[in-house]
Amino acid sequence: MFKSLMMDDYQLTLVQLLERLGTYFPDNDVVTRLADGTIHRYTYRDCYNRSHQLSNALRRLGVKEGDRVGTLGWNTFRHMEAYLAIPTMGAVLHTLNLRLHPHDLAYIADHAGDSVIIADRSLLPLLEQFKGEVKSLRHVIVMPDDGPTPEGYLDYEQLIAGESTDFAYPDIDERSAAAMCYTSGTTGHPKGVVYGHRSSVLHSLTAALPDALGLSERDRVLPVVPMFHANAWSLPYGAALTGASMIFPGPVLQPPVLLDLMAAEKVTIAAGVPTIWNGVLALLDQDASKWDISALRYMLVGGSAAPPAMIEGFKKRHGLDMVHAWGMTEMSPIGSLARVKNKELDAGPEVALGRRASQGYAVPFVDTRHVDDAGTVLPWDGQTMGELEVRGPWVAATYYNNDEQADRFTPDGWFKTGDIVTIDSEGYITITDRSKDVIKSGGEWISTVALENAIMAHPAIMEAAVFAARHPKWDERPLAAVVFKPGQEATKDELNAFLEKDFAKFWLPDDYLVVPEIPKTSVGKFQKIRLREEYGEYLMKGN
Ligand code: ADP
């Protein structure tokens, strides 16, 4: 080898991101909407200093390099401080999903070996249900979000108050762990993903690129996506890297509150799952004149498939852009983004919408391929369906202390995503299903995502989820669960007639079940397993 003479041993760590924030962007602001609706506002100078104080306080409590420090909190400035302080003192930030059942939280915090948990005061009733089962837990620190810290707990503010705003960072190896996040499994235990400093830095850098999230120092970023959901899609570290201001929504995520915040704080980028944006669109459709959100550059949407009708609705009726991203907890999370390439910009709105509604093409350093059941790599022809596999510097190489899922990692170094996709000659990925949601009717695959997207384009429909029901003749048939918009309805025949123009007859759902609400997971995705549990036998009963 003719060896490189560059400083290849320079360590990529989150310390550089925190230092960058404090050095170059101290005057940019961080805004939090508190539980009572009041606004907390401070600068990155305060955020930087308080992160150092938190690191000093944790060190005083005995937190050592490699120790796991859990957080149980809404999106707030204190949670941002924890994001910055914990990894840069060499400890591991473990974000706990506050929407999980206490049994799952007990398993996850215990499995991760959390020695400290920093929790919002408003979430203490939840914490108290599981903390006794976390054998490694030594301290609970309370962030007083909605009132004073109760007796018997360490108060975050008191704890950091006397600490120095200088902090002596340890030497951190870029391959050491920085953060952890568990991903829910429908079968087996939750699986822990351990992010490193190097992986987090490289992910943040790539995510910030213009054709990825396009973050800049001038941006004002509202992560509606919770900070416990896959690093809030990289936005906090992306902000540290670029200096973008952060606008944290706190615990209230109702559409009017979000729109108020977007207008008042001149938000330029807002990020959330499709359900959130669907609610915002419905409200704007009622009366858009209430909010001036003209500062908004785009809404980032991901976590599950964004219906084309929603993307088009925002654009056509309100002139607002959405950027659709695909990712996974195991991918830090960003894998691909749906940006229209230059050569297709003039190809007309149909092409543009098709591109924007796809899962897009991979960001740099994420390799993609899709394979059949035998593991044969499939062609990028836009038609052949197979399981998506990925690899790259911020993709998990294994789960934390969990052998149940070892077969998710292939012998030649790829991660099996569990998503069934097509890839076209331009590299655009289209997810047709998660493998566990696939419908096989008489031996043919039917895409639940394609059907849902089409049903949600019907003017009477607010939300629709398509799932497999057992069938005496065809093994499985699609059933749709639908939620109508207020005051609207449609019959099965009308809905099928609406779909017929785009789908073969055998794809059409056997029935439409009107439900008050589609069950959702802890991060707001359709929970089709619950629909299958409830209605899976519906067609066996002669319906
Ligand atoms: P969980 O497995 O608990 O849902 P993740 O948030 O990591 O946790 O989920 C990743 C999965 O979410 C992906 O494998 C994919 O099925 C789905 N997903 C994420 N983004 C999109 C998207 N833009 N379109 C369709 N599906 C998506």
Coordinates of C-alpha atoms and ligand atoms in Angstrom, one line a residue:
M1 CA 0.0 0.0 0.0
F2 CA 1.2 3.5 -0.8
K3 CA 0.1 5.0 2.5
S4 CA -2.0 8.1 2.9
L5 CA -0.1 10.9 4.5
M6 CA -3.2 12.6 6.0
M7 CA -4.2 12.9 9.6
D8 CA -6.2 9.7 9.4
D9 CA -6.1 9.2 13.1
Y10 CA -8.0 12.4 13.8
Q11 CA -10.9 11.1 15.9
L12 CA -14.4 12.0 14.8
T13 CA -16.4 12.6 18.0
L14 CA -19.4 14.5 19.1
V15 CA -17.1 16.7 21.2
Q16 CA -16.3 18.6 18.0
L17 CA -20.0 19.2 17.4
L18 CA -20.5 20.5 20.9
E19 CA -17.4 22.7 20.6
R20 CA -18.5 24.0 17.2
L21 CA -21.9 25.0 18.7
G22 CA -20.3 26.8 21.5
T23 CA -17.6 28.5 19.4
Y24 CA -19.3 29.5 16.3
F25 CA -23.0 29.8 17.0
P26 CA -23.4 30.9 20.7
D27 CA -26.0 33.6 19.9
N28 CA -28.4 31.4 18.0
D29 CA -31.5 30.5 20.0
V30 CA -33.1 27.4 21.4
V31 CA -36.9 27.7 22.0
T32 CA -39.0 25.3 24.0
R33 CA -42.8 25.4 24.4
L34 CA -43.4 24.2 27.9
A35 CA -46.2 22.1 29.1
D36 CA -48.2 25.2 30.3
G37 CA -47.9 26.9 26.9
T38 CA -45.3 29.4 27.9
I39 CA -42.1 29.7 25.9
H40 CA -38.6 29.1 27.3
R41 CA -35.9 30.7 25.3
Y42 CA -32.1 30.8 25.6
T43 CA -29.1 30.7 23.4
Y44 CA -26.6 28.0 22.4
R45 CA -24.2 29.8 24.7
D46 CA -26.5 28.8 27.6
C47 CA -27.0 25.4 26.2
Y48 CA -23.3 24.8 25.8
N49 CA -22.5 26.0 29.3
R50 CA -25.3 24.0 30.9
S51 CA -24.2 20.9 29.0
H52 CA -20.8 21.3 30.6
Q53 CA -22.4 21.7 34.0
L54 CA -24.5 18.6 33.4
S55 CA -21.3 16.6 32.5
N56 CA -19.6 17.8 35.6
A57 CA -22.6 16.9 37.7
L58 CA -22.9 13.4 36.2
R59 CA -19.2 12.9 36.8
R60 CA -19.6 14.0 40.4
L61 CA -22.4 11.4 40.7
G62 CA -19.9 8.7 39.6
V63 CA -20.9 8.3 36.0
K64 CA -17.9 6.9 34.1
E65 CA -17.0 6.4 30.5
G66 CA -19.2 3.8 28.9
D67 CA -21.9 4.1 31.6
R68 CA -25.4 4.3 30.2
V69 CA -27.5 7.3 31.1
G70 CA -31.1 7.0 30.2
T71 CA -33.5 9.9 29.3
L72 CA -37.2 9.8 29.7
G73 CA -38.4 13.1 28.3
W74 CA -40.3 15.2 25.8
N75 CA -38.5 17.3 23.3
T76 CA -37.1 20.2 25.4
F77 CA -33.9 22.2 25.9
R78 CA -32.9 20.1 28.8
H79 CA -33.2 17.0 26.7
M80 CA -30.9 18.7 24.2
E81 CA -28.4 19.4 26.9
A82 CA -28.5 15.6 27.8
Y83 CA -27.9 14.8 24.1
L84 CA -24.8 16.9 24.1
A85 CA -23.4 16.3 27.6
I86 CA -23.7 12.6 28.0
P87 CA -21.8 11.4 24.9
T88 CA -19.1 14.1 25.2
M89 CA -18.2 13.0 28.7
G90 CA -17.7 9.5 27.3
A91 CA -21.0 8.1 28.7
V92 CA -23.8 6.6 26.5
L93 CA -27.1 8.5 26.0
H94 CA -29.9 6.1 26.1
T95 CA -33.2 7.6 25.0
L96 CA -36.2 5.8 26.5
N97 CA -39.5 5.8 24.6
L98 CA -42.1 7.3 26.9
R99 CA -45.0 5.8 24.9
L100 CA -44.0 2.2 25.6
H101 CA -45.6 0.0 28.2
P102 CA -43.8 0.0 31.6
H103 CA -43.0 -3.7 31.1
D104 CA -41.1 -2.9 28.0
L105 CA -39.4 0.1 29.6
A106 CA -38.3 -2.1 32.5
Y107 CA -36.8 -4.7 30.1
I108 CA -35.1 -2.0 28.0
A109 CA -33.6 0.1 30.8
D110 CA -32.5 -3.1 32.6
H111 CA -31.1 -4.7 29.5
A112 CA -29.1 -1.5 28.6
G113 CA -27.8 -1.3 32.2
D114 CA -28.9 2.3 32.7
S115 CA -27.2 3.6 35.9
V116 CA -28.8 7.0 35.9
I117 CA -32.2 8.1 34.4
I118 CA -32.9 11.7 33.7
A119 CA -36.7 12.1 33.6
D120 CA -39.3 14.8 33.1
R121 CA -41.2 15.4 36.3
S122 CA -44.4 14.9 34.3
L123 CA -43.3 11.4 33.5
L124 CA -42.5 10.3 37.1
P125 CA -45.7 8.3 37.4
L126 CA -44.5 6.3 34.4
L127 CA -40.9 5.9 35.7
E128 CA -42.2 4.8 39.1
Q129 CA -43.9 1.8 37.5
F130 CA -40.7 0.4 36.2
K131 CA -37.6 1.8 37.9
G132 CA -37.7 -0.9 40.6
E133 CA -36.9 -3.5 38.0
V134 CA -33.8 -1.7 36.6
K135 CA -31.1 -3.4 38.7
S136 CA -28.3 -1.1 37.6
L137 CA -30.1 2.1 38.4
R138 CA -28.4 4.3 41.0
H139 CA -29.8 7.8 40.5
V140 CA -32.9 9.4 39.1
I141 CA -32.6 13.1 38.1
V142 CA -35.8 15.0 37.6
M143 CA -36.2 17.7 35.0
P144 CA -38.8 20.0 36.6
D145 CA -40.9 20.5 33.4
D146 CA -44.3 21.0 35.1
G147 CA -43.6 21.9 38.7
P148 CA -41.0 21.4 41.4
T149 CA -39.1 18.2 41.9
P150 CA -40.7 16.0 44.6
E151 CA -38.8 15.0 47.7
G152 CA -36.5 12.0 47.3
Y153 CA -35.3 12.9 43.8
L154 CA -32.3 14.8 42.6
D155 CA -33.4 18.0 40.9
Y156 CA -31.7 18.7 37.6
E157 CA -31.5 22.5 38.2
Q158 CA -30.1 22.2 41.7
L159 CA -27.7 19.5 40.6
I160 CA -26.1 21.5 37.9
A161 CA -26.4 24.9 39.5
G162 CA -23.0 24.9 41.4
E163 CA -21.0 23.2 38.6
S164 CA -18.4 24.8 36.5
T165 CA -19.3 25.8 32.9
D166 CA -15.9 24.4 31.9
F167 CA -15.6 20.7 31.3
A168 CA -12.4 18.6 30.7
Y169 CA -13.4 16.1 28.1
P170 CA -11.8 12.7 28.3
D171 CA -10.0 11.4 25.2
I172 CA -12.7 9.6 23.3
D173 CA -12.0 6.9 20.8
E174 CA -14.2 7.5 17.8
R175 CA -15.3 3.9 17.9
S176 CA -16.7 4.0 21.4
A177 CA -20.4 4.1 22.0
A178 CA -22.2 7.5 22.1
A179 CA -25.9 6.6 22.2
M180 CA -28.4 3.8 22.3
C181 CA -31.9 3.3 21.1
Y182 CA -34.1 0.3 21.2
T183 CA -36.4 -0.6 18.4
S184 CA -39.7 -2.3 19.0
G185 CA -40.1 -5.7 17.6
T186 CA -43.5 -7.3 17.0
T187 CA -41.9 -10.6 18.0
G188 CA -39.2 -11.2 20.5
H189 CA -37.6 -8.6 22.7
P190 CA -36.9 -5.0 21.8
K191 CA -33.5 -4.8 20.2
G192 CA -30.8 -2.3 21.3
V193 CA -28.9 -0.4 18.7
V194 CA -25.6 1.2 19.9
Y195 CA -24.4 4.2 17.9
G196 CA -20.8 5.3 18.0
H197 CA -19.1 8.7 17.9
R198 CA -17.8 8.1 14.4
S199 CA -21.1 6.8 13.1
S200 CA -23.0 9.7 14.6
V201 CA -20.6 12.3 13.2
L202 CA -20.6 10.8 9.7
H203 CA -24.4 10.5 9.9
S204 CA -24.8 14.1 10.9
L205 CA -22.5 15.3 8.2
T206 CA -24.3 13.4 5.5
A207 CA -27.8 14.2 6.8
A208 CA -26.9 17.9 6.6
L209 CA -26.1 17.8 2.9
P210 CA -28.3 20.0 0.6
D211 CA -30.1 17.1 -1.0
A212 CA -30.5 15.4 2.3
L213 CA -31.9 17.5 5.1
G214 CA -30.2 20.6 3.8
L215 CA -29.5 22.1 7.2
S216 CA -28.0 25.6 7.5
E217 CA -27.1 28.0 10.2
R218 CA -30.1 30.1 9.1
D219 CA -32.6 27.3 9.7
R220 CA -35.1 27.1 12.6
V221 CA -35.8 23.5 13.1
L222 CA -38.9 22.0 14.8
P223 CA -38.5 18.3 15.6
V224 CA -42.0 17.0 16.2
V225 CA -40.4 13.6 15.9
P226 CA -39.7 12.7 19.5
M227 CA -36.1 12.7 20.7
F228 CA -36.5 9.0 21.7
H229 CA -37.3 8.1 18.1
A230 CA -34.0 7.3 16.4
N231 CA -32.0 10.4 17.5
A232 CA -34.9 12.7 16.5
W233 CA -33.8 11.8 12.9
S234 CA -30.4 13.5 13.5
L235 CA -31.8 17.0 13.9
P236 CA -30.2 17.8 17.3
Y237 CA -26.7 16.8 16.2
G238 CA -27.3 18.3 12.8
A239 CA -28.1 21.6 14.6
A240 CA -24.9 21.3 16.6
L241 CA -23.0 20.8 13.4
T242 CA -24.5 23.6 11.5
G243 CA -25.7 26.1 14.1
A244 CA -29.4 25.8 13.1
S245 CA -31.7 27.0 15.9
M246 CA -33.9 24.4 17.5
I247 CA -37.6 24.9 18.3
F248 CA -38.8 22.2 20.8
P249 CA -42.5 21.5 21.0
G250 CA -42.5 20.0 24.5
P251 CA -45.3 17.6 25.4
V252 CA -48.2 19.0 23.3
L253 CA -48.2 17.9 19.7
Q254 CA -51.7 18.9 18.6
P255 CA -52.0 20.4 15.1
P256 CA -53.1 23.9 16.2
V257 CA -50.3 24.1 18.8
L258 CA -47.7 23.0 16.2
L259 CA -49.0 25.6 13.7
D260 CA -49.0 28.3 16.3
L261 CA -45.4 27.5 17.1
M262 CA -44.3 27.2 13.4
A263 CA -45.8 30.7 12.8
A264 CA -44.6 32.4 15.9
E265 CA -41.0 31.0 15.7
K266 CA -40.7 31.3 11.9
V267 CA -39.8 27.6 11.6
T268 CA -38.1 26.7 8.4
I269 CA -37.9 22.9 8.7
A270 CA -40.4 20.7 10.7
A271 CA -40.1 17.0 11.0
G272 CA -42.7 14.4 11.9
V273 CA -44.5 11.1 11.0
P274 CA -47.3 11.2 8.4
T275 CA -50.1 11.1 11.0
I276 CA -48.9 14.4 12.5
W277 CA -48.8 16.1 9.1
N278 CA -52.2 14.6 8.1
G279 CA -53.7 16.3 11.1
V280 CA -51.9 19.6 10.2
L281 CA -53.2 19.4 6.6
A282 CA -56.8 18.8 7.8
L283 CA -56.5 22.0 9.9
L284 CA -55.0 24.1 7.2
D285 CA -57.7 22.9 4.8
Q286 CA -60.3 24.3 7.2
D287 CA -58.7 27.7 7.6
A288 CA -55.2 28.4 6.4
S289 CA -55.5 32.1 6.9
K290 CA -55.0 31.8 10.7
W291 CA -51.3 31.0 10.4
D292 CA -48.5 32.7 8.5
I293 CA -46.0 29.8 8.0
S294 CA -44.4 31.3 4.9
A295 CA -40.9 30.9 6.5
L296 CA -41.3 27.1 6.2
R297 CA -38.9 25.6 3.6
Y298 CA -40.2 22.1 3.9
M299 CA -41.7 19.5 6.2
L300 CA -39.7 16.4 6.6
V301 CA -41.9 13.3 6.8
G302 CA -40.9 9.7 7.4
G303 CA -41.2 6.7 9.7
S304 CA -43.9 5.3 7.6
A305 CA -45.0 5.9 4.0
A306 CA -46.2 9.4 3.3
P307 CA -49.4 9.2 1.2
P308 CA -49.0 11.0 -2.1
A309 CA -52.4 12.6 -1.6
M310 CA -51.0 14.3 1.5
I311 CA -47.8 15.5 -0.3
E312 CA -49.9 16.8 -3.2
G313 CA -52.5 18.4 -0.8
F314 CA -49.9 20.5 0.9
K315 CA -48.3 21.5 -2.3
K316 CA -51.4 22.2 -4.4
R317 CA -53.7 23.8 -1.7
H318 CA -51.1 25.5 0.5
G319 CA -47.9 25.8 -1.6
L320 CA -45.9 23.8 1.0
D321 CA -43.2 21.3 0.2
M322 CA -42.7 17.9 1.9
V323 CA -39.5 15.9 1.8
H324 CA -40.1 12.2 2.3
A325 CA -37.3 10.2 4.0
W326 CA -36.8 6.6 4.7
G327 CA -34.8 5.2 7.6
M328 CA -34.7 2.9 10.6
T329 CA -33.5 3.0 14.1
E330 CA -30.8 0.6 13.0
M331 CA -29.6 3.2 10.5
S332 CA -29.2 6.2 12.8
P333 CA -31.8 6.5 11.1
I334 CA -31.4 8.1 7.6
G335 CA -31.2 5.8 4.6
S336 CA -32.7 7.6 1.6
L337 CA -34.6 10.8 0.7
A338 CA -37.0 11.5 -2.1
R339 CA -35.5 14.4 -3.9
V340 CA -36.3 15.0 -7.6
K341 CA -33.2 14.9 -9.7
N342 CA -32.4 17.9 -11.9
K343 CA -33.1 16.1 -15.1
E344 CA -36.7 15.4 -14.1
L345 CA -37.6 18.8 -12.7
D346 CA -39.3 19.8 -15.9
A347 CA -41.0 16.4 -16.4
G348 CA -44.2 17.7 -15.0
P349 CA -46.1 17.4 -11.7
E350 CA -47.0 13.7 -12.1
V351 CA -43.4 12.7 -12.3
A352 CA -42.4 15.0 -9.5
L353 CA -45.1 13.7 -7.2
G354 CA -44.2 10.1 -8.1
R355 CA -40.6 10.8 -7.1
R356 CA -41.5 12.8 -3.9
A357 CA -43.9 10.0 -2.8
S358 CA -41.3 7.3 -3.3
Q359 CA -38.7 6.5 -0.5
G360 CA -36.1 8.2 -2.7
Y361 CA -32.5 7.2 -3.4
A362 CA -29.8 6.4 -0.9
V363 CA -27.7 9.1 0.8
P364 CA -23.9 8.9 0.3
F365 CA -22.3 5.9 2.1
V366 CA -25.5 3.9 2.3
D367 CA -25.3 1.0 -0.1
T368 CA -28.6 -0.6 -1.1
R369 CA -29.6 -3.9 -2.8
H370 CA -32.7 -6.0 -2.8
V371 CA -32.8 -9.8 -2.8
D372 CA -35.2 -12.6 -3.3
D373 CA -35.9 -15.4 -0.7
A374 CA -32.8 -17.3 -1.9
G375 CA -30.6 -14.2 -1.4
T376 CA -30.2 -13.6 -5.1
V377 CA -29.6 -9.9 -5.9
L378 CA -32.5 -8.5 -8.0
P379 CA -32.4 -6.1 -10.9
W380 CA -33.1 -2.3 -10.5
D381 CA -36.0 -2.4 -12.9
G382 CA -38.6 -0.7 -10.9
Q383 CA -40.7 -3.8 -10.8
T384 CA -39.0 -6.8 -9.2
M385 CA -39.9 -6.9 -5.5
G386 CA -37.5 -8.2 -2.9
E387 CA -36.2 -7.5 0.6
L388 CA -34.1 -4.3 0.9
E389 CA -30.6 -4.8 2.4
V390 CA -28.3 -2.0 3.4
R391 CA -24.8 -1.4 4.6
G392 CA -22.8 1.7 5.6
P393 CA -20.8 3.4 8.4
W394 CA -24.0 4.3 10.4
V395 CA -25.8 1.0 9.9
A396 CA -25.9 -1.4 12.9
A397 CA -23.5 -4.3 12.5
T398 CA -25.3 -6.3 15.3
Y399 CA -27.8 -5.7 18.1
Y400 CA -26.7 -5.2 21.7
N401 CA -26.6 -8.5 23.6
N402 CA -29.3 -10.1 21.6
D403 CA -28.8 -13.3 19.7
E404 CA -32.5 -13.7 18.7
Q405 CA -32.0 -11.6 15.6
A406 CA -28.6 -12.6 14.4
D407 CA -30.1 -13.6 11.1
R408 CA -30.9 -10.0 10.3
F409 CA -27.2 -9.6 9.4
T410 CA -25.9 -11.4 6.3
P411 CA -22.6 -13.3 6.2
D412 CA -21.4 -10.8 3.5
G413 CA -22.0 -7.8 5.8
W414 CA -25.4 -6.4 5.0
F415 CA -28.4 -5.6 7.2
K416 CA -31.7 -7.1 6.3
T417 CA -34.3 -4.3 6.7
G418 CA -37.4 -6.3 6.5
D419 CA -38.8 -3.9 4.0
I420 CA -40.1 -5.3 0.6
V421 CA -39.2 -2.9 -2.1
T422 CA -38.6 -2.2 -5.8
I423 CA -35.7 -0.2 -7.0
D424 CA -35.7 1.5 -10.3
S425 CA -32.8 2.2 -12.7
E426 CA -32.3 5.7 -11.1
G427 CA -31.9 4.1 -7.7
Y428 CA -35.3 5.2 -6.4
I429 CA -36.7 2.8 -3.8
T430 CA -40.4 2.2 -3.4
I431 CA -41.5 0.3 -0.3
T432 CA -44.4 -1.9 -1.0
D433 CA -44.6 -3.4 2.5
R434 CA -42.8 -4.5 5.6
S435 CA -42.3 -8.2 5.2
K436 CA -44.5 -8.9 8.2
D437 CA -47.4 -7.0 6.6
V438 CA -47.2 -8.5 3.1
I439 CA -50.4 -10.0 1.7
K440 CA -50.1 -13.1 -0.4
S441 CA -53.4 -13.8 -2.1
G442 CA -53.6 -17.0 -4.2
G443 CA -49.8 -16.8 -4.5
E444 CA -49.7 -13.2 -5.7
W445 CA -48.3 -10.3 -3.7
I446 CA -50.5 -7.4 -3.0
S447 CA -48.9 -4.2 -1.7
T448 CA -50.8 -2.8 1.4
V449 CA -48.8 0.5 1.1
A450 CA -49.9 1.1 -2.5
L451 CA -53.6 0.4 -1.6
E452 CA -53.5 2.6 1.5
N453 CA -51.9 5.4 -0.5
A454 CA -54.7 5.2 -3.1
I455 CA -57.5 4.9 -0.6
M456 CA -56.2 8.0 1.3
A457 CA -56.5 10.0 -1.9
H458 CA -60.3 9.6 -1.7
P459 CA -61.8 12.9 -0.6
A460 CA -63.9 11.2 2.2
I461 CA -61.0 9.4 3.8
M462 CA -58.9 10.7 6.7
E463 CA -56.8 7.5 7.2
A464 CA -56.7 4.0 5.9
A465 CA -54.7 0.9 6.7
V466 CA -54.8 -2.3 4.6
F467 CA -54.0 -5.6 6.2
A468 CA -54.1 -9.3 5.5
A469 CA -57.2 -11.3 6.6
R470 CA -57.3 -15.1 6.4
H471 CA -59.4 -16.4 3.5
P472 CA -60.7 -19.9 3.0
K473 CA -59.9 -20.0 -0.8
W474 CA -57.1 -17.4 -1.4
D475 CA -55.2 -17.9 1.9
E476 CA -55.1 -14.2 2.5
R477 CA -57.1 -11.2 1.2
P478 CA -56.8 -7.5 1.8
L479 CA -59.1 -5.8 4.2
A480 CA -59.1 -2.1 4.7
A481 CA -59.8 -0.2 8.0
V482 CA -60.9 3.3 7.2
V483 CA -61.5 6.5 9.2
F484 CA -63.7 9.0 7.4
K485 CA -63.2 12.8 7.6
P486 CA -65.8 14.4 9.9
G487 CA -69.2 14.4 8.2
Q488 CA -68.1 12.4 5.2
E489 CA -68.6 8.8 4.1
A490 CA -68.4 6.5 1.1
T491 CA -69.6 3.0 0.4
K492 CA -67.6 -0.1 -0.5
D493 CA -68.7 0.1 -4.1
E494 CA -67.7 3.8 -4.3
L495 CA -64.3 3.1 -2.8
N496 CA -63.6 0.1 -5.0
A497 CA -64.7 2.1 -8.1
F498 CA -62.2 4.8 -7.0
L499 CA -59.4 2.2 -6.9
E500 CA -60.4 0.2 -10.0
K501 CA -58.6 2.6 -12.4
D502 CA -55.2 1.9 -10.8
F503 CA -55.4 -1.7 -9.6
A504 CA -56.1 -5.1 -10.9
K505 CA -59.5 -6.4 -9.7
F506 CA -57.9 -9.0 -7.4
W507 CA -56.1 -6.3 -5.5
L508 CA -59.3 -4.5 -4.3
P509 CA -60.0 -5.0 -0.6
D510 CA -62.7 -7.5 0.2
D511 CA -64.2 -5.1 2.6
Y512 CA -63.8 -1.7 4.3
L513 CA -64.2 -1.7 8.0
V514 CA -65.1 1.7 9.4
V515 CA -63.2 2.4 12.6
P516 CA -63.0 5.4 14.8
E517 CA -59.2 5.4 14.8
I518 CA -56.4 3.3 13.2
P519 CA -54.4 1.7 16.1
K520 CA -50.9 3.2 16.1
T521 CA -47.5 2.2 17.5
S522 CA -45.5 4.1 20.1
V523 CA -44.0 6.2 17.3
G524 CA -47.3 6.8 15.4
K525 CA -47.2 4.1 12.8
F526 CA -50.2 2.0 11.8
Q527 CA -50.2 -1.1 14.0
K528 CA -51.5 -3.6 11.5
I529 CA -50.8 -6.5 13.9
R530 CA -53.6 -5.2 16.1
L531 CA -55.9 -5.0 13.1
R532 CA -55.0 -8.6 12.2
E533 CA -55.6 -9.7 15.7
E534 CA -59.0 -8.1 15.8
Y535 CA -60.3 -8.7 12.2
G536 CA -57.9 -11.4 10.9
E537 CA -60.7 -14.0 10.9
Y538 CA -63.4 -11.6 9.5
L539 CA -63.5 -13.3 6.1
M540 CA -63.5 -16.8 7.6
K541 CA -66.8 -16.0 9.2
G542 CA -68.6 -15.6 5.9
N543 CA -68.3 -11.8 5.6
Ligands
ADP1 P1 -40.0 0.2 14.4 O1 -39.4 -1.0 13.8 O2 -40.2 0.2 15.8 O3 -41.1 0.7 13.6 P2 -38.2 2.2 13.1 O4 -38.7 3.5 13.4 O5 -36.8 1.9 13.1 O6 -38.8 1.3 14.3 O7 -38.9 1.7 11.8 C1 -38.2 1.5 10.6 C2 -39.2 1.1 9.6 O8 -40.2 2.1 9.4 C3 -38.6 0.8 8.2 O9 -38.1 -0.5 8.2 C4 -39.9 1.0 7.3 O10 -40.6 -0.2 7.3 C5 -40.6 2.0 8.0 N1 -40.4 3.3 7.4 C6 -39.6 4.3 7.8 N2 -39.7 5.3 6.9 C7 -40.5 5.0 6.0 C8 -41.0 5.6 4.8 N3 -40.6 6.9 4.4 N4 -41.9 5.0 4.0 C9 -42.3 3.7 4.4 N5 -41.9 3.1 5.4 C10 -41.0 3.7 6.3

